Structures are given as structure tokens and as C-alpha cells.
mmCIF file of C-alpha atoms in Angstrom:
data_model
loop_
_atom_site.group_PDB
_atom_site.id
_atom_site.type_symbol
_atom_site.label_atom_id
_atom_site.label_comp_id
_atom_site.label_asym_id
_atom_site.label_seq_id
_atom_site.Cartn_x
_atom_site.Cartn_y
_atom_site.Cartn_z
ATOM 1 C CA UNK A 1 -0.002 -0.189 -0.339
ATOM 2 C CA UNK A 2 1.875 3.510 -1.213
ATOM 3 C CA UNK A 3 1.268 6.551 0.803
ATOM 4 C CA UNK A 4 -0.293 5.051 3.738
ATOM 5 C CA UNK A 5 -0.373 8.986 5.008
ATOM 6 C CA UNK A 6 -3.260 9.457 2.510
ATOM 7 C CA UNK A 7 -5.540 6.364 3.500
ATOM 8 C CA UNK A 8 -9.216 6.940 4.465
ATOM 9 C CA UNK A 9 -9.656 6.515 8.375
ATOM 10 C CA UNK A 10 -11.781 3.167 7.358
ATOM 11 C CA UNK A 11 -8.847 1.380 5.411
ATOM 12 C CA UNK A 12 -6.846 2.143 8.510
ATOM 13 C CA UNK A 13 -9.042 0.782 10.817
ATOM 14 C CA UNK A 14 -9.442 -1.991 8.788
ATOM 15 C CA UNK A 15 -6.013 -2.847 8.498
ATOM 16 C CA UNK A 16 -5.482 -4.068 12.299
ATOM 17 C CA UNK A 17 -8.648 -5.922 12.003
ATOM 18 C CA UNK A 18 -7.214 -7.873 9.100
ATOM 19 C CA UNK A 19 -4.283 -8.479 11.042
ATOM 20 C CA UNK A 20 -6.126 -9.832 13.871
ATOM 21 C CA UNK A 21 -8.777 -12.163 12.033
ATOM 22 C CA UNK A 22 -6.069 -14.695 11.065
ATOM 23 C CA UNK A 23 -2.771 -13.791 12.961
ATOM 24 C CA UNK A 24 -1.252 -17.017 11.569
ATOM 25 C CA UNK A 25 -1.795 -16.441 7.851
ATOM 26 C CA UNK A 26 1.372 -16.593 5.621
ATOM 27 C CA UNK A 27 0.412 -12.586 4.733
ATOM 28 C CA UNK A 28 2.893 -9.512 4.529
ATOM 29 C CA UNK A 29 1.599 -6.167 4.312
ATOM 30 C CA UNK A 30 4.144 -3.691 2.433
ATOM 31 C CA UNK A 31 3.210 -0.301 2.879
ATOM 32 C CA UNK A 32 5.203 3.437 2.858
ATOM 33 C CA UNK A 33 4.472 6.243 4.246
ATOM 34 C CA UNK A 34 5.995 9.701 4.617
ATOM 35 C CA UNK A 35 6.087 10.341 8.285
ATOM 36 C CA UNK A 36 6.384 14.234 7.671
ATOM 37 C CA UNK A 37 2.649 14.125 6.724
ATOM 38 C CA UNK A 38 1.696 12.672 9.733
ATOM 39 C CA UNK A 39 1.061 14.425 13.451
ATOM 40 C CA UNK A 40 -0.063 12.785 16.781
ATOM 41 C CA UNK A 41 -3.676 13.522 15.561
ATOM 42 C CA UNK A 42 -3.141 11.465 12.376
ATOM 43 C CA UNK A 43 -5.323 8.154 12.327
ATOM 44 C CA UNK A 44 -1.972 6.294 11.080
ATOM 45 C CA UNK A 45 -0.044 7.336 14.479
ATOM 46 C CA UNK A 46 -2.485 5.252 16.351
ATOM 47 C CA UNK A 47 -2.231 2.518 13.890
ATOM 48 C CA UNK A 48 1.698 2.348 13.969
ATOM 49 C CA UNK A 49 1.701 2.609 17.930
ATOM 50 C CA UNK A 50 -0.669 -0.545 18.170
ATOM 51 C CA UNK A 51 1.322 -2.617 15.284
ATOM 52 C CA UNK A 52 4.629 -1.772 17.389
ATOM 53 C CA UNK A 53 2.852 -2.990 20.498
ATOM 54 C CA UNK A 54 1.545 -6.146 19.405
ATOM 55 C CA UNK A 55 5.266 -6.987 17.794
ATOM 56 C CA UNK A 56 3.660 -6.856 13.987
ATOM 57 C CA UNK A 57 5.675 -3.840 12.531
ATOM 58 C CA UNK A 58 9.032 -3.824 11.157
ATOM 59 C CA UNK A 59 10.434 -0.153 10.014
ATOM 60 C CA UNK A 60 12.941 0.325 7.356
ATOM 61 C CA UNK A 61 13.868 3.628 6.282
ATOM 62 C CA UNK A 62 14.348 4.369 2.382
ATOM 63 C CA UNK A 63 17.598 5.913 2.246
ATOM 64 C CA UNK A 64 18.882 7.931 -1.115
ATOM 65 C CA UNK A 65 20.302 5.549 -3.808
ATOM 66 C CA UNK A 66 24.198 5.803 -4.319
ATOM 67 C CA UNK A 67 25.814 6.940 -7.004
ATOM 68 C CA UNK A 68 26.161 3.369 -8.925
ATOM 69 C CA UNK A 69 22.412 2.871 -8.293
ATOM 70 C CA UNK A 70 21.554 6.472 -9.332
ATOM 71 C CA UNK A 71 23.340 5.845 -12.176
ATOM 72 C CA UNK A 72 21.689 2.279 -12.695
ATOM 73 C CA UNK A 73 18.076 3.934 -12.776
ATOM 74 C CA UNK A 74 19.237 6.784 -14.752
ATOM 75 C CA UNK A 75 20.499 4.470 -17.570
ATOM 76 C CA UNK A 76 16.971 2.233 -17.517
ATOM 77 C CA UNK A 77 15.172 5.536 -18.007
ATOM 78 C CA UNK A 78 17.484 6.734 -20.741
ATOM 79 C CA UNK A 79 17.728 3.304 -22.170
ATOM 80 C CA UNK A 80 21.474 4.570 -22.810
ATOM 81 C CA UNK A 81 24.848 3.914 -20.542
ATOM 82 C CA UNK A 82 26.582 6.951 -18.511
ATOM 83 C CA UNK A 83 29.816 8.051 -18.673
ATOM 84 C CA UNK A 84 31.370 7.837 -15.267
ATOM 85 C CA UNK A 85 31.440 11.720 -15.294
ATOM 86 C CA UNK A 86 27.804 12.280 -16.270
ATOM 87 C CA UNK A 87 27.147 9.607 -13.718
ATOM 88 C CA UNK A 88 29.363 11.792 -10.803
ATOM 89 C CA UNK A 89 27.331 14.772 -12.031
ATOM 90 C CA UNK A 90 23.997 13.227 -11.949
ATOM 91 C CA UNK A 91 24.299 11.687 -8.289
ATOM 92 C CA UNK A 92 25.759 15.641 -7.159
ATOM 93 C CA UNK A 93 22.711 17.117 -8.747
ATOM 94 C CA UNK A 94 20.061 14.591 -7.643
ATOM 95 C CA UNK A 95 21.834 13.453 -4.213
ATOM 96 C CA UNK A 96 20.436 9.733 -4.671
ATOM 97 C CA UNK A 97 16.828 11.359 -4.653
ATOM 98 C CA UNK A 98 15.230 8.434 -7.315
ATOM 99 C CA UNK A 99 12.069 10.630 -8.336
ATOM 100 C CA UNK A 100 14.895 13.597 -9.116
ATOM 101 C CA UNK A 101 16.985 10.748 -10.816
ATOM 102 C CA UNK A 102 14.237 9.830 -12.874
ATOM 103 C CA UNK A 103 12.806 13.010 -13.799
ATOM 104 C CA UNK A 104 16.175 14.466 -14.855
ATOM 105 C CA UNK A 105 16.949 11.425 -16.800
ATOM 106 C CA UNK A 106 13.905 11.897 -19.171
ATOM 107 C CA UNK A 107 14.538 15.873 -19.536
ATOM 108 C CA UNK A 108 15.672 16.380 -23.155
ATOM 109 C CA UNK A 109 19.064 18.473 -22.603
ATOM 110 C CA UNK A 110 19.965 15.443 -19.971
ATOM 111 C CA UNK A 111 19.341 12.687 -22.707
ATOM 112 C CA UNK A 112 21.571 14.750 -25.503
ATOM 113 C CA UNK A 113 24.429 14.183 -23.504
ATOM 114 C CA UNK A 114 23.884 10.972 -21.396
ATOM 115 C CA UNK A 115 25.676 8.764 -23.874
ATOM 116 C CA UNK A 116 29.737 8.382 -24.923
ATOM 117 C CA UNK A 117 29.027 10.553 -28.043
ATOM 118 C CA UNK A 118 26.803 14.287 -27.349
ATOM 119 C CA UNK A 119 25.475 15.928 -30.094
ATOM 120 C CA UNK A 120 23.291 18.498 -29.124
ATOM 121 C CA UNK A 121 24.162 19.233 -25.420
ATOM 122 C CA UNK A 122 27.806 18.255 -24.139
ATOM 123 C CA UNK A 123 27.258 17.458 -20.538
ATOM 124 C CA UNK A 124 30.703 15.721 -20.529
ATOM 125 C CA UNK A 125 32.435 18.987 -21.224
ATOM 126 C CA UNK A 126 34.358 21.636 -18.583
ATOM 127 C CA UNK A 127 32.151 24.028 -17.642
ATOM 128 C CA UNK A 128 28.812 22.457 -18.806
ATOM 129 C CA UNK A 129 26.185 22.257 -16.244
ATOM 130 C CA UNK A 130 22.770 19.880 -15.644
ATOM 131 C CA UNK A 131 19.793 21.169 -16.789
ATOM 132 C CA UNK A 132 17.068 23.525 -14.986
ATOM 133 C CA UNK A 133 15.086 21.501 -12.386
ATOM 134 C CA UNK A 134 12.669 19.210 -13.728
ATOM 135 C CA UNK A 135 9.042 20.515 -13.832
ATOM 136 C CA UNK A 136 7.582 17.661 -11.947
ATOM 137 C CA UNK A 137 10.162 17.802 -9.197
ATOM 138 C CA UNK A 138 9.860 21.489 -8.840
ATOM 139 C CA UNK A 139 6.160 21.037 -8.347
ATOM 140 C CA UNK A 140 6.408 18.205 -5.841
ATOM 141 C CA UNK A 141 9.041 20.429 -3.756
ATOM 142 C CA UNK A 142 6.396 23.643 -4.432
ATOM 143 C CA UNK A 143 3.471 21.220 -2.937
ATOM 144 C CA UNK A 144 5.836 20.706 0.097
ATOM 145 C CA UNK A 145 6.470 24.068 1.059
ATOM 146 C CA UNK A 146 2.965 25.018 0.163
ATOM 147 C CA UNK A 147 1.967 23.069 3.526
ATOM 148 C CA UNK A 148 4.011 24.858 5.517
ATOM 149 C CA UNK A 149 2.579 27.662 8.023
ATOM 150 C CA UNK A 150 3.629 31.440 6.920
ATOM 151 C CA UNK A 151 6.002 31.696 9.203
ATOM 152 C CA UNK A 152 8.193 28.765 8.580
ATOM 153 C CA UNK A 153 7.896 28.994 4.850
ATOM 154 C CA UNK A 154 9.161 32.541 5.295
ATOM 155 C CA UNK A 155 11.768 31.307 7.385
ATOM 156 C CA UNK A 156 12.768 28.664 5.076
ATOM 157 C CA UNK A 157 13.277 31.864 2.415
ATOM 158 C CA UNK A 158 15.490 33.361 4.638
ATOM 159 C CA UNK A 159 17.659 30.619 5.287
ATOM 160 C CA UNK A 160 17.811 29.732 1.826
ATOM 161 C CA UNK A 161 18.860 33.003 0.931
ATOM 162 C CA UNK A 162 21.891 32.617 3.927
ATOM 163 C CA UNK A 163 22.586 29.281 1.833
ATOM 164 C CA UNK A 164 22.670 25.389 1.962
ATOM 165 C CA UNK A 165 23.940 25.546 5.501
ATOM 166 C CA UNK A 166 23.216 27.846 8.496
ATOM 167 C CA UNK A 167 23.042 28.363 12.237
ATOM 168 C CA UNK A 168 20.535 28.934 14.423
ATOM 169 C CA UNK A 169 22.042 32.317 15.566
ATOM 170 C CA UNK A 170 22.601 33.813 11.888
ATOM 171 C CA UNK A 171 18.974 32.966 11.341
ATOM 172 C CA UNK A 172 17.798 34.179 14.457
ATOM 173 C CA UNK A 173 19.484 37.378 14.111
ATOM 174 C CA UNK A 174 18.225 37.659 10.645
ATOM 175 C CA UNK A 175 14.516 37.169 10.952
ATOM 176 C CA UNK A 176 14.130 39.585 13.206
ATOM 177 C CA UNK A 177 11.622 37.656 15.249
ATOM 178 C CA UNK A 178 11.715 36.554 18.720
ATOM 179 C CA UNK A 179 13.468 33.451 19.601
ATOM 180 C CA UNK A 180 10.782 31.207 20.757
ATOM 181 C CA UNK A 181 9.035 32.205 17.035
ATOM 182 C CA UNK A 182 11.978 31.277 15.476
ATOM 183 C CA UNK A 183 12.290 27.874 16.950
ATOM 184 C CA UNK A 184 8.592 26.865 16.473
ATOM 185 C CA UNK A 185 9.225 27.596 12.610
ATOM 186 C CA UNK A 186 12.573 25.835 12.526
ATOM 187 C CA UNK A 187 11.054 22.890 14.458
ATOM 188 C CA UNK A 188 8.131 22.726 11.660
ATOM 189 C CA UNK A 189 11.194 22.467 8.955
ATOM 190 C CA UNK A 190 12.677 19.909 10.892
ATOM 191 C CA UNK A 191 9.618 17.572 11.446
ATOM 192 C CA UNK A 192 8.832 18.211 7.800
ATOM 193 C CA UNK A 193 12.558 17.230 6.600
ATOM 194 C CA UNK A 194 12.754 20.599 4.786
ATOM 195 C CA UNK A 195 15.778 21.091 7.121
ATOM 196 C CA UNK A 196 18.168 18.612 9.485
ATOM 197 C CA UNK A 197 20.273 18.941 11.816
ATOM 198 C CA UNK A 198 24.322 18.941 11.507
ATOM 199 C CA UNK A 199 25.583 19.307 14.890
ATOM 200 C CA UNK A 200 25.136 21.807 17.827
ATOM 201 C CA UNK A 201 22.740 24.710 16.421
ATOM 202 C CA UNK A 202 23.884 23.913 12.936
ATOM 203 C CA UNK A 203 21.937 23.208 9.782
ATOM 204 C CA UNK A 204 21.442 22.414 6.288
ATOM 205 C CA UNK A 205 18.595 21.991 3.777
ATOM 206 C CA UNK A 206 17.443 18.046 3.418
ATOM 207 C CA UNK A 207 18.411 18.297 -0.724
ATOM 208 C CA UNK A 208 19.533 21.514 -2.309
ATOM 209 C CA UNK A 209 17.084 21.515 -4.847
ATOM 210 C CA UNK A 210 14.416 22.150 -2.100
ATOM 211 C CA UNK A 211 16.780 25.443 -1.043
ATOM 212 C CA UNK A 212 16.957 26.048 -4.756
ATOM 213 C CA UNK A 213 13.138 26.076 -5.060
ATOM 214 C CA UNK A 214 12.670 27.879 -1.870
ATOM 215 C CA UNK A 215 15.092 30.746 -3.168
ATOM 216 C CA UNK A 216 13.253 30.762 -6.398
ATOM 217 C CA UNK A 217 9.718 31.453 -4.691
ATOM 218 C CA UNK A 218 11.519 34.865 -3.313
ATOM 219 C CA UNK A 219 10.775 38.054 -5.241
ATOM 220 C CA UNK A 220 13.791 40.498 -6.277
ATOM 221 C CA UNK A 221 12.734 42.639 -3.359
ATOM 222 C CA UNK A 222 12.516 40.115 -0.656
ATOM 223 C CA UNK A 223 15.857 38.178 -1.961
ATOM 224 C CA UNK A 224 17.694 41.670 -1.619
ATOM 225 C CA UNK A 225 16.094 42.223 2.036
ATOM 226 C CA UNK A 226 16.831 38.898 3.267
ATOM 227 C CA UNK A 227 20.729 39.190 2.153
ATOM 228 C CA UNK A 228 20.867 42.448 3.803
ATOM 229 C CA UNK A 229 19.643 40.817 7.011
ATOM 230 C CA UNK A 230 22.051 37.713 6.524
ATOM 231 C CA UNK A 231 24.801 40.382 6.145
ATOM 232 C CA UNK A 232 23.869 42.429 9.018
ATOM 233 C CA UNK A 233 23.228 39.153 11.173
ATOM 234 C CA UNK A 234 26.780 37.689 10.435
ATOM 235 C CA UNK A 235 28.122 41.212 11.516
ATOM 236 C CA UNK A 236 26.829 40.994 14.818
ATOM 237 C CA UNK A 237 27.176 37.115 15.347
ATOM 238 C CA UNK A 238 31.062 37.079 14.093
ATOM 239 C CA UNK A 239 31.720 40.271 14.979
ATOM 240 C CA UNK A 240 35.226 39.138 16.746
ATOM 241 C CA UNK A 241 35.637 37.310 13.376
ATOM 242 C CA UNK A 242 34.553 39.298 10.346
ATOM 243 C CA UNK A 243 37.898 38.848 7.911
ATOM 244 C CA UNK A 244 37.604 34.916 8.478
ATOM 245 C CA UNK A 245 33.704 34.966 7.869
ATOM 246 C CA UNK A 246 33.505 37.482 5.293
#
């Protein structure tokens, strides 16, 4: 059952009954779920707690693909082999996200440079770049950002202006909001897996394409304002070490 978080309540009530009615049945139910789209009040949360308590649940986190797996998936989609350099660039761009790999491999510009001989677009040459973000990938990320509260979405835009990595002190100083509000918004971004922790008070975006879309949604004036605020925050936070930071 794909996307359990979107199941209706009746289905989620029926599943534990199915498992109870014939406990010795040779049956395996395989489901996928985006935990960031559930909360304490979601009916799936109660189901997972019940199954854990009954010892009927095995949970596995799906990690991103590695470089070799990403190259194999892209080769299958494009029906062509990838050079080592192209495979490396693909992995850097997609970071092993299967959807991003598939949609990038389907792109016309990417297809033109995927084999040993490039005709229309030479992705193998120094200085060449991967194509712009595929529309489907952009739509998926925009949907995730749209589900955030306005304060969390605004904070994501500010963090995107700072860069892929950022720390709490600079973010809080640049936001101009009270620390409690920044903590709540940052916690929402963390729970939704928009950002992730990278040590004490340090964070980064869980994928650089998420940062890219969050930044692209800012207006030119918002971008200018965010960069000015970020620079001012760095002057305050790193007052004793400005040369190295700049």
C-alpha cells in the first residue's frame, strides 16, 4: 500500500482487523509512508503504535540511492549507458533521490548528453551544467513548501538566502523575530524534513533542490532584503572574526 498517510480512516481501521482475524496467515502487508506528513492526531499514528505494541511491525527507513544505483536507474530510464563523469554529475545534482534521478534522466537536455557521444548538448565537457530543475520535481517541492505555515515558509526563504548550510544564531538574528517564534518555525521545517540538524545549532537543507525552489519563490525585493539581513546578522554574530567569515 503506497502512501499510507493518504489512506482514509476506514482503511486504517480495517488493516489491524485484517491482521487480528487470522494471525497465523502467511501474509505480509508492505506499506510506504511519508512520516513528515503525519502528526499525533493522524489516524496512522495510532495504527503504528498498536502494531509496534503487538510486535507486528518492522520499520525500515529508505535511504537515498548511492552513485552507482543512481546511474543504473538513470540508464534504465534513458535506455543508454552513462559515462563515469556524467554519472558523477547526476549524483551530485540529484543526491540520490529516486524521483529526481528519474525526472532528470527524462529531460531532453540530459538525454542529449547521456551517452559517450554528445550531439546537441555536451554535458561531458568542462563547465557544462545539468539542466534546470525538472517541472515535476519542482512541483513536488513546491507542494511540500506550500503545506508549511506562513512563518515556517518565510523562514525557509530566509535560510535559502543564507545558503545550503546555516546556524541558528545567524538565522534568528536575521529574522528579527522573537527567539521562541524562530524555534517553532525551525522545528516545523525540521519535522517536515525540509532541513536537518548538522551538529550543535547547525542546520542545512535536506536537499539542495529544496533550497533552490525555496529561494526561487522569493521576489527580487525579498531576496535583496534577506541578503541584507543575513549580512547584518553575520556582522553581529561574528563580530570578533569578520575577516575569516567574510
